Short mmCIF file of C-alpha atoms in Angstrom, two decimals:
data_model
loop_
_atom_site.label_atom_id
_atom_site.label_comp_id
_atom_site.label_asym_id
_atom_site.label_seq_id
_atom_site.Cartn_x
_atom_site.Cartn_y
_atom_site.Cartn_z
CA GLU A 1 -48.66 47.90 -29.45
CA VAL A 2 -45.24 46.48 -28.66
CA GLN A 3 -43.55 45.24 -31.82
CA LEU A 4 -40.16 43.93 -32.84
CA VAL A 5 -39.71 44.06 -36.62
CA GLN A 6 -36.68 42.32 -38.06
CA SER A 7 -34.90 42.94 -41.31
CA GLY A 8 -35.53 40.74 -44.32
CA ALA A 9 -34.06 37.45 -45.44
CA GLU A 10 -30.43 37.41 -46.52
CA LEU A 11 -28.50 35.26 -48.99
CA LYS A 12 -24.75 35.62 -48.53
CA LYS A 13 -21.54 33.86 -49.51
CA PRO A 14 -19.05 32.35 -47.06
CA GLY A 15 -16.62 34.95 -45.84
CA GLU A 16 -18.99 37.87 -46.33
CA SER A 17 -20.09 40.16 -43.52
CA LEU A 18 -23.67 40.74 -42.42
CA LYS A 19 -25.62 42.89 -40.00
CA ILE A 20 -29.28 42.14 -39.33
CA SER A 21 -31.59 44.40 -37.39
CA CYS A 22 -34.47 44.37 -34.95
CA LYS A 23 -36.45 47.61 -34.75
CA VAL A 24 -38.70 48.03 -31.75
CA SER A 25 -41.75 50.16 -31.15
CA GLY A 26 -44.40 50.64 -28.51
CA TYR A 27 -42.20 50.69 -25.39
CA GLY A 28 -39.12 52.26 -23.82
CA PHE A 29 -36.26 50.67 -25.78
CA SER A 30 -33.65 51.47 -23.15
CA SER A 31 -35.45 49.73 -20.30
CA TYR A 32 -35.66 46.11 -21.44
CA TRP A 33 -33.06 43.59 -22.57
CA ILE A 34 -33.11 42.40 -26.17
CA GLY A 35 -31.90 38.89 -26.84
CA TRP A 36 -30.98 36.96 -29.98
CA VAL A 37 -31.89 33.31 -30.57
CA ARG A 38 -30.71 31.02 -33.37
CA GLN A 39 -32.73 28.21 -34.89
CA MET A 40 -30.86 26.08 -37.39
CA PRO A 41 -32.97 24.27 -40.00
CA GLY A 42 -35.15 21.65 -38.35
CA LYS A 43 -33.52 22.20 -34.97
CA GLY A 44 -34.30 23.74 -31.59
CA LEU A 45 -33.73 27.16 -30.10
CA GLU A 46 -30.27 28.36 -29.05
CA TRP A 47 -29.70 31.48 -26.98
CA MET A 48 -26.91 33.61 -28.45
CA GLY A 49 -26.71 36.69 -26.30
CA ILE A 50 -28.46 39.69 -24.86
CA ILE A 51 -28.04 43.46 -24.69
CA TYR A 52 -29.44 46.15 -22.41
CA PRO A 53 -29.78 49.17 -24.69
CA GLY A 54 -29.83 51.57 -21.74
CA ASP A 55 -26.13 51.11 -21.08
CA SER A 56 -25.12 48.64 -23.84
CA ASP A 57 -24.35 45.94 -21.25
CA THR A 58 -23.96 42.83 -23.41
CA ARG A 59 -23.69 39.18 -22.46
CA TYR A 60 -22.89 36.31 -24.82
CA SER A 61 -23.26 32.58 -24.77
CA PRO A 62 -19.77 31.04 -24.81
CA SER A 63 -20.88 29.19 -27.96
CA PHE A 64 -21.26 32.50 -29.80
CA GLN A 65 -18.71 34.72 -28.06
CA GLY A 66 -16.26 35.99 -30.67
CA GLN A 67 -18.43 34.68 -33.51
CA VAL A 68 -21.02 37.46 -33.53
CA THR A 69 -21.43 40.99 -32.23
CA ILE A 70 -24.59 42.31 -30.63
CA SER A 71 -25.18 46.04 -30.52
CA ALA A 72 -27.94 48.61 -30.19
CA ASP A 73 -28.65 52.16 -31.35
CA LYS A 74 -30.91 53.94 -28.89
CA SER A 75 -31.53 56.86 -31.24
CA ILE A 76 -33.39 54.64 -33.70
CA LYS A 77 -34.57 51.98 -31.23
CA THR A 78 -32.83 49.19 -33.08
CA ALA A 79 -30.78 46.21 -32.01
CA TYR A 80 -28.31 44.43 -34.27
CA LEU A 81 -26.63 41.10 -34.74
CA GLN A 82 -23.60 41.03 -36.96
CA TRP A 83 -21.01 38.69 -38.41
CA SER A 84 -17.64 39.69 -39.86
CA SER A 85 -17.09 36.49 -41.81
CA LEU A 86 -20.02 34.17 -42.40
CA LYS A 87 -19.77 30.39 -42.61
CA ALA A 88 -22.18 27.91 -44.14
CA SER A 89 -22.97 26.77 -40.61
CA ASP A 90 -24.45 30.23 -39.87
CA THR A 91 -27.41 29.30 -42.07
CA ALA A 92 -30.39 29.61 -39.75
CA MET A 93 -33.38 31.62 -38.66
CA TYR A 94 -32.48 34.33 -36.17
CA TYR A 95 -34.99 35.79 -33.75
CA CYS A 96 -34.76 38.86 -31.58
CA ALA A 97 -36.89 38.99 -28.47
CA ARG A 98 -37.61 41.43 -25.67
CA THR A 99 -37.42 40.50 -22.02
CA ARG A 100 -40.56 40.67 -19.95
CA SER A 101 -39.03 43.03 -17.39
CA SER A 102 -35.85 44.92 -16.64
CA GLY A 103 -34.36 41.56 -15.71
CA TYR A 104 -34.19 38.69 -18.16
CA ASP A 105 -36.55 36.13 -16.64
CA ALA A 106 -38.42 35.55 -19.91
CA PHE A 107 -38.79 36.84 -23.46
CA ASP A 108 -42.35 38.02 -23.94
CA ILE A 109 -42.30 39.65 -27.38
CA TRP A 110 -40.53 38.12 -30.36
CA GLY A 111 -39.63 39.38 -33.79
CA GLN A 112 -40.81 37.56 -36.89
CA GLY A 113 -37.35 36.15 -37.53
CA THR A 114 -34.67 36.79 -40.15
CA ARG A 115 -33.64 33.89 -42.34
CA VAL A 116 -29.94 33.88 -43.17
CA THR A 117 -28.65 31.56 -45.87
CA VAL A 118 -24.92 31.24 -46.42
CA SER A 119 -24.00 29.38 -49.57
CA SER A 120 -21.37 29.57 -52.26
CA ASP B 1 -23.83 25.82 -18.30
CA ILE B 2 -27.19 24.65 -16.98
CA VAL B 3 -28.44 21.72 -19.04
CA MET B 4 -32.18 21.48 -19.67
CA THR B 5 -33.70 18.10 -20.54
CA GLN B 6 -37.25 17.74 -21.80
CA SER B 7 -39.41 14.65 -22.14
CA PRO B 8 -40.99 13.25 -24.10
CA LEU B 9 -39.49 14.27 -27.45
CA SER B 10 -42.83 13.70 -29.14
CA LEU B 11 -46.31 13.72 -27.66
CA PRO B 12 -49.35 12.61 -29.69
CA VAL B 13 -52.47 14.02 -28.07
CA THR B 14 -56.22 13.68 -28.40
CA PRO B 15 -58.25 16.91 -28.46
CA GLY B 16 -60.06 17.38 -25.18
CA GLU B 17 -57.62 15.20 -23.28
CA PRO B 18 -54.91 16.47 -20.89
CA ALA B 19 -51.22 16.56 -21.76
CA SER B 20 -48.07 16.98 -19.73
CA ILE B 21 -44.45 17.84 -20.59
CA SER B 22 -41.51 17.44 -18.24
CA CYS B 23 -38.43 19.66 -18.01
CA ARG B 24 -35.45 18.95 -15.78
CA SER B 25 -32.37 21.03 -15.09
CA ASN B 26 -29.01 19.84 -13.81
CA GLN B 27 -28.90 22.71 -11.30
CA SER B 28 -31.60 24.21 -9.13
CA LEU B 29 -33.45 27.12 -10.76
CA LEU B 30 -34.79 28.34 -7.42
CA TYR B 31 -33.37 31.75 -6.58
CA ALA B 32 -33.11 33.31 -3.13
CA ASN B 33 -36.19 35.44 -3.86
CA GLY B 34 -38.35 32.31 -3.98
CA TYR B 35 -38.85 32.33 -7.74
CA ASN B 36 -37.92 29.55 -10.10
CA TYR B 37 -36.26 30.99 -13.19
CA LEU B 38 -37.96 28.74 -15.68
CA ALA B 39 -40.04 29.76 -18.70
CA TRP B 40 -42.10 27.80 -21.20
CA TYR B 41 -42.57 28.68 -24.87
CA LEU B 42 -44.65 27.30 -27.71
CA GLN B 43 -43.46 27.54 -31.28
CA LYS B 44 -46.36 26.86 -33.59
CA PRO B 45 -45.53 25.66 -37.12
CA GLY B 46 -44.01 28.46 -39.18
CA GLN B 47 -44.20 30.98 -36.36
CA SER B 48 -41.94 32.66 -33.84
CA PRO B 49 -41.90 31.25 -30.32
CA GLN B 50 -44.47 32.66 -27.91
CA LEU B 51 -44.19 32.91 -24.14
CA LEU B 52 -46.61 30.74 -22.17
CA ILE B 53 -45.25 30.64 -18.60
CA PHE B 54 -42.61 32.66 -16.75
CA LEU B 55 -41.01 32.24 -13.33
CA GLY B 56 -42.13 28.63 -13.22
CA SER B 57 -45.87 29.06 -12.84
CA ASN B 58 -47.03 32.49 -14.04
CA ARG B 59 -49.12 32.56 -17.20
CA ALA B 60 -48.12 35.22 -19.68
CA SER B 61 -50.66 37.78 -20.84
CA GLY B 62 -53.31 36.30 -23.12
CA VAL B 63 -52.38 32.67 -22.46
CA PRO B 64 -55.45 30.46 -21.93
CA ASP B 65 -55.91 29.09 -18.44
CA ARG B 66 -55.79 25.52 -19.73
CA PHE B 67 -51.99 25.98 -19.63
CA SER B 68 -50.30 25.70 -16.25
CA GLY B 69 -46.73 25.45 -15.05
CA SER B 70 -45.57 23.79 -11.86
CA GLY B 71 -42.48 22.47 -10.15
CA SER B 72 -39.51 23.81 -8.25
CA GLY B 73 -35.77 23.38 -8.06
CA THR B 74 -34.83 21.02 -10.86
CA ASP B 75 -38.14 19.42 -11.90
CA PHE B 76 -40.83 21.26 -13.81
CA THR B 77 -44.02 20.38 -15.65
CA LEU B 78 -46.17 22.11 -18.22
CA LYS B 79 -49.74 20.86 -18.24
CA ILE B 80 -52.50 21.42 -20.75
CA SER B 81 -55.79 20.57 -19.09
CA ARG B 82 -57.69 19.97 -22.33
CA VAL B 83 -55.71 20.02 -25.55
CA GLU B 84 -57.08 21.95 -28.48
CA ALA B 85 -56.06 21.62 -32.11
CA GLU B 86 -54.37 25.05 -31.99
CA ASP B 87 -51.95 23.81 -29.30
CA VAL B 88 -49.86 21.80 -31.76
CA GLY B 89 -46.24 22.79 -32.14
CA VAL B 90 -42.96 22.46 -30.30
CA TYR B 91 -42.79 23.36 -26.63
CA TYR B 92 -39.53 24.55 -25.10
CA CYS B 93 -38.50 25.17 -21.53
CA MET B 94 -35.78 27.71 -20.84
CA GLN B 95 -33.79 28.53 -17.74
CA THR B 96 -33.14 32.19 -17.07
CA LEU B 97 -31.29 31.88 -13.77
CA GLN B 98 -27.82 32.29 -15.15
CA ILE B 99 -25.92 33.25 -18.27
CA PRO B 100 -25.79 31.51 -20.69
CA LEU B 101 -29.55 31.14 -20.79
CA THR B 102 -30.35 27.66 -22.08
CA PHE B 103 -33.29 25.95 -23.74
CA GLY B 104 -34.47 22.40 -23.51
CA GLY B 105 -34.41 20.36 -26.69
CA GLY B 106 -38.14 20.73 -27.30
CA THR B 107 -41.23 18.53 -27.21
CA LYS B 108 -43.30 18.20 -30.36
CA VAL B 109 -47.01 18.03 -29.66
CA GLU B 110 -49.20 16.71 -32.45
CA ILE B 111 -52.78 15.58 -32.76
CA LYS B 112 -53.34 11.84 -32.90
#
């Protein structure tokens, strides 16, 4: 069974760093893109960026470029989303999702989400 | 960026009746290969989004055949032939033609 299992909820203070994870199983990690999607409280979905673990090719939305870093570790089949200095406005649910094919025409498998709360 | 606009924002539906959601893009999503790079997702309350339709009109694995996607270029429609109670949630369209990928604002479907 294909699964994406995300790390648990986080409560952080403004200015702190954070790295959340998305561990995959049930398929060849290197052969599909993994994307990250933000959902702020009560709001819609926002695409943040995407990584191809096979060669670490990474693309970002301009809205998130420079604000977050997406990475992947093939040896442990895990993708990451990290912040160096969190803001209150980073409070949201974050989803990782796998693309349906070697291109990125759709995300067919989603993680359960990681809730990040940033508050002083 | 490609802007995706969905309508309506809210859609009260009666079980057993059909329902339809519109999604428009400000640029054509039709690629040279003949595919429209448009996907539909449903986010049920308290759950992660789930893929319904990819490449404009292809149902994802396990999606009931009461869901169908149509359209081409800039105008797309998701149709539910007979709404069931389990279909409530927020529906999103998403273009995957170019980076940055972009979502529509969502359509909330609820039972009357």
